[in-house]
């Protein structure tokens, strides 16, 4: 079914189920909003965290195009930096208080598995997911359930979602968490409701988001994460552009290059920061020993890319991106030689950052993992955190991959409801973790520190804070990351420091010579994501009768 | 042993203002600060002058203290205007403050309050609904009138703090990161820190909630419990809300920065920090109650999302500033604003610094003498 809406007066038509971002991309629109300094922005993360794809929809400003479904007759407009202070159409949300035995936050591999096991053990289980169809970043499901799955990965994900539904897990889709308080108590907004959820046990399975390359031009419309391009294709069958250049580190980059090529894109560059796998034979062999099937899948993928004439460039890093009349021009360095390539879409992925905001708000202990350059949640063998009643599984605890997340979910789901552990799970988890270790030994690459970024590079996308701004503030010797934030506004924007925070934490730690720790990062703050005032107003009704 | 003319304990706006004043007068100044939860670093930039209804409601026994301090509030705004010029602009505006009323009883309360404030020299006026809505058309339907205080305003504390630090740096004021644990009134007076002992011609305590522990051994019993307060900030919108907005009966301050972001606060409580290294944490009741109240007062903000909340320490003391030597002839001085610390910080710091240098203070310090704390 086709539906129509307008964007700045232009008629856009798309399939039912498409996100506004996908529909606009298919129609050739890349720039969705204007910043305070008149720069244009478009899709970047494709998963609701970067807040750069904002549009005004039917007069309500600052709506994320990537998370909003297109509907017939919508009036969509470019988001201006400072919308008028006129009240939008009232939004009615029904306040609901839920007290399930188990609340699972996140419907990816880990969250779905946890929910299924807890439910099978007899618990009353609620699962929240931000997307219309759960599945998470690994199992990315099609927004149109009538389209057949693209491949085995999507089929497998579909089966997991179906299993959760069949088991009787109460799935609340399009529901976004914005608050976490001691108890634990979770506040979230769905399409029609606002929830205060106080479960017996909380299982956090919020996954990860992608780490970009901070280079001049990484904020231009058309430059997005590899995952954002993958979502456009896998969930909405929309290519990010005709000519696509991918720059990154790790197996996802090549996988998405192949998916987009099979979808009809012209992959003009596939640039990997690491050397080829055969340069690291012991690690590659270790990897194939740990998981022969997955390793075979990887080799297969490389063979398919070769057959399409796509040869990855290794030891390659992008230097800058410029908008030219011909398209986005990327200058890069590969094995010491520089090159340029022009594309309609440039996709970046240099690893992952855990989405650990809820856990940080709850005061859960974490330690810094220098191998992946991010925080790792301290957990027991059954995935219980140091916060009573709170479990955490999958990549939100530090990178581990979807197969490990799946097993962790099963372990935590059972443990949370007191069901007996399954010994085979422990062995399987150990195998997946060993595979991941070998995988990242194969893909190990030295990535540039933000300190070496060019002066005009945006370190903070939201507040448009450049490397030069940061250097000026660093010259005044700020005492800690909070002082640097107050001096420059770095991290004060809508993404709440998700991109600049890890970069700045690293800069501060290296300056002081101190190791990174939880306190090195911006202090965790409610809301976890920017929250509609209508949701807060509706939620206020839940306070009645609390006597405090 | 570090030696200096003036050692300022506390690097918030009060201590910085004292340091700036003394350094401009030619003194060698050192600021020593523990760098934990300075109220000034969490402040949202209201310039208060009219008596805050919240303070009166929570502290009826201190109403006289607050009322007698009104001249200090007037001088504080003048001091901020001078600082705005001195620092090269801190986005200070003096477009006035509105205290809103929703019914006749609240308007009556405001009328009585306005009369008392007029007697103290404040420029206040009661506005009926029509007059109010012509000034502030973004207000919600339920608002019946307001008290307008033309002396009030707002500024951007992030800009002010950054520029203040720059100004102090260019005057050669030294910043030391240390926690002072004890002060000795010798000749010269000394301050013992965790890292070093400091000796100075004079010591000025501008440590807000940290002042109680330092003053006790000097014979002053001052209660300075920190009051953790909640704040919220929204996305930017078109700049329309020019006034500092409060309510006659409900705790709220609402204002819009020139950047377009709306800051909502006004005295909703937060949790004390669980450990010294952490910041105070926020309560969901405060987030929900404070923002819901703001959107009823100013429905236009409902199109903006709340980006962030945070909490910071206010130090209300007794609603009246404490400015002067701990005893006659002492070389140890106190500079405690006593509520509304960011508004009163510059005038309090300047006055205490002037006394420590033996020059004429910009205000008569007699009413604010620390003598009232001597047990």
PDB file of C-alpha atoms in Angstrom, chain B residues 76-322:
ATOM      1  CA  UNK B  76      23.533  42.761  44.216  1.00  0.00           C
ATOM      2  CA  UNK B  77      21.892  43.487  40.881  1.00  0.00           C
ATOM      3  CA  UNK B  78      23.977  46.646  40.529  1.00  0.00           C
ATOM      4  CA  UNK B  79      27.085  44.589  41.282  1.00  0.00           C
ATOM      5  CA  UNK B  80      26.078  42.064  38.626  1.00  0.00           C
ATOM      6  CA  UNK B  81      25.576  44.825  36.064  1.00  0.00           C
ATOM      7  CA  UNK B  82      29.079  46.092  36.767  1.00  0.00           C
ATOM      8  CA  UNK B  83      30.403  42.549  36.504  1.00  0.00           C
ATOM      9  CA  UNK B  84      28.591  42.070  33.202  1.00  0.00           C
ATOM     10  CA  UNK B  85      30.498  45.081  31.858  1.00  0.00           C
ATOM     11  CA  UNK B  86      33.772  44.064  33.497  1.00  0.00           C
ATOM     12  CA  UNK B  87      33.629  40.529  32.076  1.00  0.00           C
ATOM     13  CA  UNK B  88      32.552  41.606  28.612  1.00  0.00           C
ATOM     14  CA  UNK B  89      28.969  40.358  28.705  1.00  0.00           C
ATOM     15  CA  UNK B  90      27.394  37.441  30.544  1.00  0.00           C
ATOM     16  CA  UNK B  91      24.045  37.567  28.683  1.00  0.00           C
ATOM     17  CA  UNK B  92      22.593  39.588  31.542  1.00  0.00           C
ATOM     18  CA  UNK B  93      19.156  41.054  30.952  1.00  0.00           C
ATOM     19  CA  UNK B  94      17.114  43.231  33.280  1.00  0.00           C
ATOM     20  CA  UNK B  95      13.669  42.772  31.805  1.00  0.00           C
ATOM     21  CA  UNK B  96      12.104  42.135  35.174  1.00  0.00           C
ATOM     22  CA  UNK B  97      10.577  39.258  37.049  1.00  0.00           C
ATOM     23  CA  UNK B  98       6.966  38.142  37.234  1.00  0.00           C
ATOM     24  CA  UNK B  99       5.425  36.409  40.215  1.00  0.00           C
ATOM     25  CA  UNK B 100       2.200  34.869  38.972  1.00  0.00           C
ATOM     26  CA  UNK B 101      -1.109  34.523  40.766  1.00  0.00           C
ATOM     27  CA  UNK B 102      -3.972  32.221  39.824  1.00  0.00           C
ATOM     28  CA  UNK B 103      -6.657  33.588  42.146  1.00  0.00           C
ATOM     29  CA  UNK B 104      -7.670  36.541  44.263  1.00  0.00           C
ATOM     30  CA  UNK B 105      -6.060  35.163  47.439  1.00  0.00           C
ATOM     31  CA  UNK B 106      -2.716  34.834  45.710  1.00  0.00           C
ATOM     32  CA  UNK B 107      -3.065  38.330  44.262  1.00  0.00           C
ATOM     33  CA  UNK B 108      -3.763  39.635  47.769  1.00  0.00           C
ATOM     34  CA  UNK B 109      -0.615  37.986  49.028  1.00  0.00           C
ATOM     35  CA  UNK B 110       1.303  39.663  46.199  1.00  0.00           C
ATOM     36  CA  UNK B 111      -0.284  43.053  46.916  1.00  0.00           C
ATOM     37  CA  UNK B 112       0.842  42.905  50.533  1.00  0.00           C
ATOM     38  CA  UNK B 113       4.268  41.699  49.545  1.00  0.00           C
ATOM     39  CA  UNK B 114       4.585  44.470  46.937  1.00  0.00           C
ATOM     40  CA  UNK B 115       3.765  47.104  49.565  1.00  0.00           C
ATOM     41  CA  UNK B 116       6.507  45.819  51.867  1.00  0.00           C
ATOM     42  CA  UNK B 117       8.968  45.670  48.975  1.00  0.00           C
ATOM     43  CA  UNK B 118       8.121  49.184  47.775  1.00  0.00           C
ATOM     44  CA  UNK B 119       9.009  50.462  51.248  1.00  0.00           C
ATOM     45  CA  UNK B 120      12.445  48.868  50.815  1.00  0.00           C
ATOM     46  CA  UNK B 121      12.992  50.635  47.503  1.00  0.00           C
ATOM     47  CA  UNK B 122      12.046  47.900  45.035  1.00  0.00           C
ATOM     48  CA  UNK B 123      10.424  48.833  41.734  1.00  0.00           C
ATOM     49  CA  UNK B 124       7.342  46.615  41.839  1.00  0.00           C
ATOM     50  CA  UNK B 125       3.832  46.792  40.456  1.00  0.00           C
ATOM     51  CA  UNK B 126       0.745  44.570  40.495  1.00  0.00           C
ATOM     52  CA  UNK B 127      -0.490  43.715  36.995  1.00  0.00           C
ATOM     53  CA  UNK B 128      -4.039  42.687  36.200  1.00  0.00           C
ATOM     54  CA  UNK B 129      -4.695  39.939  33.692  1.00  0.00           C
ATOM     55  CA  UNK B 130      -4.802  42.192  30.607  1.00  0.00           C
ATOM     56  CA  UNK B 131      -1.657  44.091  31.515  1.00  0.00           C
ATOM     57  CA  UNK B 132       0.117  40.817  32.236  1.00  0.00           C
ATOM     58  CA  UNK B 133      -0.906  39.101  28.998  1.00  0.00           C
ATOM     59  CA  UNK B 134       0.215  42.044  26.909  1.00  0.00           C
ATOM     60  CA  UNK B 135       3.668  41.578  28.477  1.00  0.00           C
ATOM     61  CA  UNK B 136       3.659  37.779  28.442  1.00  0.00           C
ATOM     62  CA  UNK B 137       1.222  36.403  25.861  1.00  0.00           C
ATOM     63  CA  UNK B 138       2.678  32.905  26.212  1.00  0.00           C
ATOM     64  CA  UNK B 139       1.144  32.469  29.678  1.00  0.00           C
ATOM     65  CA  UNK B 140      -1.491  29.847  30.404  1.00  0.00           C
ATOM     66  CA  UNK B 141      -5.199  30.589  30.761  1.00  0.00           C
ATOM     67  CA  UNK B 142      -5.312  30.041  34.516  1.00  0.00           C
ATOM     68  CA  UNK B 143      -3.081  32.988  35.348  1.00  0.00           C
ATOM     69  CA  UNK B 144      -5.035  35.869  36.891  1.00  0.00           C
ATOM     70  CA  UNK B 145      -2.373  38.498  37.453  1.00  0.00           C
ATOM     71  CA  UNK B 146       1.156  39.015  38.673  1.00  0.00           C
ATOM     72  CA  UNK B 147       3.587  41.126  40.566  1.00  0.00           C
ATOM     73  CA  UNK B 148       6.163  42.634  38.241  1.00  0.00           C
ATOM     74  CA  UNK B 149       9.533  43.433  39.818  1.00  0.00           C
ATOM     75  CA  UNK B 150      11.505  45.556  37.381  1.00  0.00           C
ATOM     76  CA  UNK B 151      14.752  45.072  39.289  1.00  0.00           C
ATOM     77  CA  UNK B 152      14.965  41.386  38.440  1.00  0.00           C
ATOM     78  CA  UNK B 153      16.660  39.701  35.529  1.00  0.00           C
ATOM     79  CA  UNK B 154      18.737  36.755  34.459  1.00  0.00           C
ATOM     80  CA  UNK B 155      22.110  35.866  33.062  1.00  0.00           C
ATOM     81  CA  UNK B 156      23.901  32.861  31.663  1.00  0.00           C
ATOM     82  CA  UNK B 157      25.967  31.357  34.495  1.00  0.00           C
ATOM     83  CA  UNK B 158      27.986  29.132  32.131  1.00  0.00           C
ATOM     84  CA  UNK B 159      29.216  32.238  30.328  1.00  0.00           C
ATOM     85  CA  UNK B 160      29.693  34.202  33.554  1.00  0.00           C
ATOM     86  CA  UNK B 161      31.712  31.426  35.226  1.00  0.00           C
ATOM     87  CA  UNK B 162      33.924  30.936  32.184  1.00  0.00           C
ATOM     88  CA  UNK B 163      34.624  34.654  31.786  1.00  0.00           C
ATOM     89  CA  UNK B 164      35.161  35.106  35.511  1.00  0.00           C
ATOM     90  CA  UNK B 165      37.808  32.401  35.466  1.00  0.00           C
ATOM     91  CA  UNK B 166      39.482  34.100  32.534  1.00  0.00           C
ATOM     92  CA  UNK B 167      39.454  37.503  34.265  1.00  0.00           C
ATOM     93  CA  UNK B 168      40.957  36.047  37.450  1.00  0.00           C
ATOM     94  CA  UNK B 169      43.612  34.265  35.443  1.00  0.00           C
ATOM     95  CA  UNK B 170      44.685  37.444  33.690  1.00  0.00           C
ATOM     96  CA  UNK B 171      44.977  39.205  37.082  1.00  0.00           C
ATOM     97  CA  UNK B 172      47.300  36.465  38.275  1.00  0.00           C
ATOM     98  CA  UNK B 173      44.906  35.000  40.845  1.00  0.00           C
ATOM     99  CA  UNK B 174      46.152  31.540  41.725  1.00  0.00           C
ATOM    100  CA  UNK B 175      43.787  28.547  41.875  1.00  0.00           C
ATOM    101  CA  UNK B 176      44.665  25.654  44.140  1.00  0.00           C
ATOM    102  CA  UNK B 177      42.782  22.378  44.331  1.00  0.00           C
ATOM    103  CA  UNK B 178      42.648  21.414  47.981  1.00  0.00           C
ATOM    104  CA  UNK B 179      40.171  20.946  50.782  1.00  0.00           C
ATOM    105  CA  UNK B 180      40.662  23.201  53.766  1.00  0.00           C
ATOM    106  CA  UNK B 181      39.930  21.384  56.994  1.00  0.00           C
ATOM    107  CA  UNK B 182      40.815  23.944  59.650  1.00  0.00           C
ATOM    108  CA  UNK B 183      41.516  27.650  60.022  1.00  0.00           C
ATOM    109  CA  UNK B 184      43.782  29.146  62.732  1.00  0.00           C
ATOM    110  CA  UNK B 185      43.307  32.806  63.658  1.00  0.00           C
ATOM    111  CA  UNK B 186      47.008  33.451  64.247  1.00  0.00           C
ATOM    112  CA  UNK B 187      49.118  36.284  63.040  1.00  0.00           C
ATOM    113  CA  UNK B 188      49.155  35.667  60.201  1.00  0.00           C
ATOM    114  CA  UNK B 189      46.113  33.407  60.017  1.00  0.00           C
ATOM    115  CA  UNK B 190      46.625  29.984  58.480  1.00  0.00           C
ATOM    116  CA  UNK B 191      44.454  27.418  56.752  1.00  0.00           C
ATOM    117  CA  UNK B 192      45.233  23.740  56.925  1.00  0.00           C
ATOM    118  CA  UNK B 193      44.446  21.805  53.789  1.00  0.00           C
ATOM    119  CA  UNK B 194      44.665  18.145  52.949  1.00  0.00           C
ATOM    120  CA  UNK B 195      47.530  18.956  50.612  1.00  0.00           C
ATOM    121  CA  UNK B 196      49.276  21.916  52.245  1.00  0.00           C
ATOM    122  CA  UNK B 197      49.033  24.624  54.871  1.00  0.00           C
ATOM    123  CA  UNK B 198      48.341  28.148  53.671  1.00  0.00           C
ATOM    124  CA  UNK B 199      49.301  31.387  55.340  1.00  0.00           C
ATOM    125  CA  UNK B 200      47.858  34.710  54.290  1.00  0.00           C
ATOM    126  CA  UNK B 201      47.459  38.331  55.298  1.00  0.00           C
ATOM    127  CA  UNK B 202      43.756  37.558  55.510  1.00  0.00           C
ATOM    128  CA  UNK B 203      41.556  34.532  54.967  1.00  0.00           C
ATOM    129  CA  UNK B 204      38.101  34.855  53.464  1.00  0.00           C
ATOM    130  CA  UNK B 205      35.676  31.965  53.842  1.00  0.00           C
ATOM    131  CA  UNK B 206      33.299  31.762  50.878  1.00  0.00           C
ATOM    132  CA  UNK B 207      32.596  28.070  51.233  1.00  0.00           C
ATOM    133  CA  UNK B 208      28.760  28.103  51.321  1.00  0.00           C
ATOM    134  CA  UNK B 209      27.665  24.722  52.752  1.00  0.00           C
ATOM    135  CA  UNK B 210      31.258  24.028  53.758  1.00  0.00           C
ATOM    136  CA  UNK B 211      31.389  27.096  56.006  1.00  0.00           C
ATOM    137  CA  UNK B 212      29.769  25.525  59.057  1.00  0.00           C
ATOM    138  CA  UNK B 213      32.649  23.123  59.763  1.00  0.00           C
ATOM    139  CA  UNK B 214      35.273  25.848  59.282  1.00  0.00           C
ATOM    140  CA  UNK B 215      33.472  28.422  61.450  1.00  0.00           C
ATOM    141  CA  UNK B 216      32.721  26.144  64.396  1.00  0.00           C
ATOM    142  CA  UNK B 217      36.291  26.018  65.818  1.00  0.00           C
ATOM    143  CA  UNK B 218      36.389  29.818  65.480  1.00  0.00           C
ATOM    144  CA  UNK B 219      33.495  30.101  67.897  1.00  0.00           C
ATOM    145  CA  UNK B 220      30.702  30.659  65.382  1.00  0.00           C
ATOM    146  CA  UNK B 221      27.781  28.272  65.255  1.00  0.00           C
ATOM    147  CA  UNK B 222      26.337  28.712  61.804  1.00  0.00           C
ATOM    148  CA  UNK B 223      24.007  26.143  60.304  1.00  0.00           C
ATOM    149  CA  UNK B 224      24.835  25.825  56.618  1.00  0.00           C
ATOM    150  CA  UNK B 225      23.192  22.591  55.557  1.00  0.00           C
ATOM    151  CA  UNK B 226      23.169  22.316  51.769  1.00  0.00           C
ATOM    152  CA  UNK B 227      19.762  22.307  50.143  1.00  0.00           C
ATOM    153  CA  UNK B 228      19.931  20.090  47.032  1.00  0.00           C
ATOM    154  CA  UNK B 229      17.680  21.589  44.381  1.00  0.00           C
ATOM    155  CA  UNK B 230      16.399  20.200  41.107  1.00  0.00           C
ATOM    156  CA  UNK B 231      16.626  21.855  37.674  1.00  0.00           C
ATOM    157  CA  UNK B 232      15.528  21.049  34.135  1.00  0.00           C
ATOM    158  CA  UNK B 233      16.473  22.442  30.747  1.00  0.00           C
ATOM    159  CA  UNK B 234      14.633  22.104  27.444  1.00  0.00           C
ATOM    160  CA  UNK B 235      15.558  22.269  23.804  1.00  0.00           C
ATOM    161  CA  UNK B 236      15.841  25.737  22.305  1.00  0.00           C
ATOM    162  CA  UNK B 237      12.814  27.613  21.049  1.00  0.00           C
ATOM    163  CA  UNK B 238      12.194  31.089  19.694  1.00  0.00           C
ATOM    164  CA  UNK B 239      13.194  33.656  22.374  1.00  0.00           C
ATOM    165  CA  UNK B 240       9.885  34.879  23.788  1.00  0.00           C
ATOM    166  CA  UNK B 241       9.986  34.503  27.556  1.00  0.00           C
ATOM    167  CA  UNK B 242      11.827  37.632  28.603  1.00  0.00           C
ATOM    168  CA  UNK B 243      11.026  37.690  32.305  1.00  0.00           C
ATOM    169  CA  UNK B 244      12.183  35.631  35.205  1.00  0.00           C
ATOM    170  CA  UNK B 245       8.960  33.854  36.108  1.00  0.00           C
ATOM    171  CA  UNK B 246       7.867  32.663  39.544  1.00  0.00           C
ATOM    172  CA  UNK B 247       4.591  31.775  41.198  1.00  0.00           C
ATOM    173  CA  UNK B 248       2.918  33.214  44.316  1.00  0.00           C
ATOM    174  CA  UNK B 249       2.213  29.838  45.820  1.00  0.00           C
ATOM    175  CA  UNK B 250       3.973  27.089  43.899  1.00  0.00           C
ATOM    176  CA  UNK B 251       7.722  26.527  43.795  1.00  0.00           C
ATOM    177  CA  UNK B 252       8.940  27.440  40.349  1.00  0.00           C
ATOM    178  CA  UNK B 253      11.358  29.604  38.462  1.00  0.00           C
ATOM    179  CA  UNK B 254      11.105  29.579  34.697  1.00  0.00           C
ATOM    180  CA  UNK B 255      13.182  31.568  32.287  1.00  0.00           C
ATOM    181  CA  UNK B 256      14.517  31.415  28.783  1.00  0.00           C
ATOM    182  CA  UNK B 257      18.173  31.899  27.963  1.00  0.00           C
ATOM    183  CA  UNK B 258      19.065  33.979  24.927  1.00  0.00           C
ATOM    184  CA  UNK B 259      20.052  30.662  23.324  1.00  0.00           C
ATOM    185  CA  UNK B 260      16.348  29.786  23.408  1.00  0.00           C
ATOM    186  CA  UNK B 261      16.577  27.021  25.983  1.00  0.00           C
ATOM    187  CA  UNK B 262      14.064  27.168  28.827  1.00  0.00           C
ATOM    188  CA  UNK B 263      15.384  26.525  32.316  1.00  0.00           C
ATOM    189  CA  UNK B 264      12.901  25.299  34.882  1.00  0.00           C
ATOM    190  CA  UNK B 265      13.686  25.123  38.590  1.00  0.00           C
ATOM    191  CA  UNK B 266      12.531  26.929  41.656  1.00  0.00           C
ATOM    192  CA  UNK B 267      13.168  24.808  44.666  1.00  0.00           C
ATOM    193  CA  UNK B 268      12.071  21.241  44.004  1.00  0.00           C
ATOM    194  CA  UNK B 269      14.219  18.981  46.103  1.00  0.00           C
ATOM    195  CA  UNK B 270      16.933  16.563  45.040  1.00  0.00           C
ATOM    196  CA  UNK B 271      18.854  13.906  46.964  1.00  0.00           C
ATOM    197  CA  UNK B 272      22.088  14.734  48.761  1.00  0.00           C
ATOM    198  CA  UNK B 273      25.074  13.163  47.030  1.00  0.00           C
ATOM    199  CA  UNK B 274      25.734   9.625  48.235  1.00  0.00           C
ATOM    200  CA  UNK B 275      29.474  10.173  48.258  1.00  0.00           C
ATOM    201  CA  UNK B 276      31.789  13.120  48.124  1.00  0.00           C
ATOM    202  CA  UNK B 277      32.917  12.311  44.582  1.00  0.00           C
ATOM    203  CA  UNK B 278      29.359  12.324  43.246  1.00  0.00           C
ATOM    204  CA  UNK B 279      26.814  14.995  42.458  1.00  0.00           C
ATOM    205  CA  UNK B 280      23.404  15.170  44.154  1.00  0.00           C
ATOM    206  CA  UNK B 281      20.905  12.942  42.373  1.00  0.00           C
ATOM    207  CA  UNK B 282      17.462  13.815  41.159  1.00  0.00           C
ATOM    208  CA  UNK B 283      14.051  12.666  42.353  1.00  0.00           C
ATOM    209  CA  UNK B 284      11.384  11.658  39.897  1.00  0.00           C
ATOM    210  CA  UNK B 285       8.738  13.541  41.887  1.00  0.00           C
ATOM    211  CA  UNK B 286      10.669  16.752  41.292  1.00  0.00           C
ATOM    212  CA  UNK B 287      11.157  16.118  37.567  1.00  0.00           C
ATOM    213  CA  UNK B 288       7.486  15.337  37.009  1.00  0.00           C
ATOM    214  CA  UNK B 289       6.048  17.974  39.328  1.00  0.00           C
ATOM    215  CA  UNK B 290       8.331  20.800  38.312  1.00  0.00           C
ATOM    216  CA  UNK B 291       8.021  20.336  34.541  1.00  0.00           C
ATOM    217  CA  UNK B 292       4.268  19.694  34.637  1.00  0.00           C
ATOM    218  CA  UNK B 293       3.815  22.910  36.610  1.00  0.00           C
ATOM    219  CA  UNK B 294       5.963  24.799  34.101  1.00  0.00           C
ATOM    220  CA  UNK B 295       3.904  23.596  31.159  1.00  0.00           C
ATOM    221  CA  UNK B 296       0.686  24.711  32.856  1.00  0.00           C
ATOM    222  CA  UNK B 297       2.157  28.166  33.409  1.00  0.00           C
ATOM    223  CA  UNK B 298       3.690  28.441  29.931  1.00  0.00           C
ATOM    224  CA  UNK B 299       1.889  26.038  27.565  1.00  0.00           C
ATOM    225  CA  UNK B 300       4.056  27.174  24.636  1.00  0.00           C
ATOM    226  CA  UNK B 301       7.010  25.225  25.973  1.00  0.00           C
ATOM    227  CA  UNK B 302       5.088  21.953  25.451  1.00  0.00           C
ATOM    228  CA  UNK B 303       6.581  21.648  21.958  1.00  0.00           C
ATOM    229  CA  UNK B 304      10.096  21.511  23.406  1.00  0.00           C
ATOM    230  CA  UNK B 305      11.468  18.390  24.993  1.00  0.00           C
ATOM    231  CA  UNK B 306      13.295  18.234  28.300  1.00  0.00           C
ATOM    232  CA  UNK B 307      16.948  17.579  27.501  1.00  0.00           C
ATOM    233  CA  UNK B 308      18.496  17.264  30.881  1.00  0.00           C
ATOM    234  CA  UNK B 309      17.983  17.595  34.600  1.00  0.00           C
ATOM    235  CA  UNK B 310      20.560  18.215  37.254  1.00  0.00           C
ATOM    236  CA  UNK B 311      20.769  19.177  40.888  1.00  0.00           C
ATOM    237  CA  UNK B 312      22.918  21.607  42.785  1.00  0.00           C
ATOM    238  CA  UNK B 313      23.339  22.887  46.316  1.00  0.00           C
ATOM    239  CA  UNK B 314      21.768  26.072  47.585  1.00  0.00           C
ATOM    240  CA  UNK B 315      22.870  27.255  51.033  1.00  0.00           C
ATOM    241  CA  UNK B 316      19.987  29.194  52.569  1.00  0.00           C
ATOM    242  CA  UNK B 317      21.523  29.690  56.086  1.00  0.00           C
ATOM    243  CA  UNK B 318      19.114  32.143  57.776  1.00  0.00           C
ATOM    244  CA  UNK B 319      17.971  34.055  54.725  1.00  0.00           C
ATOM    245  CA  UNK B 320      20.379  36.851  55.446  1.00  0.00           C
ATOM    246  CA  UNK B 321      23.965  37.358  54.367  1.00  0.00           C
ATOM    247  CA  UNK B 322      26.926  36.979  56.716  1.00  0.00           C
TER     248      UNK B 322
END
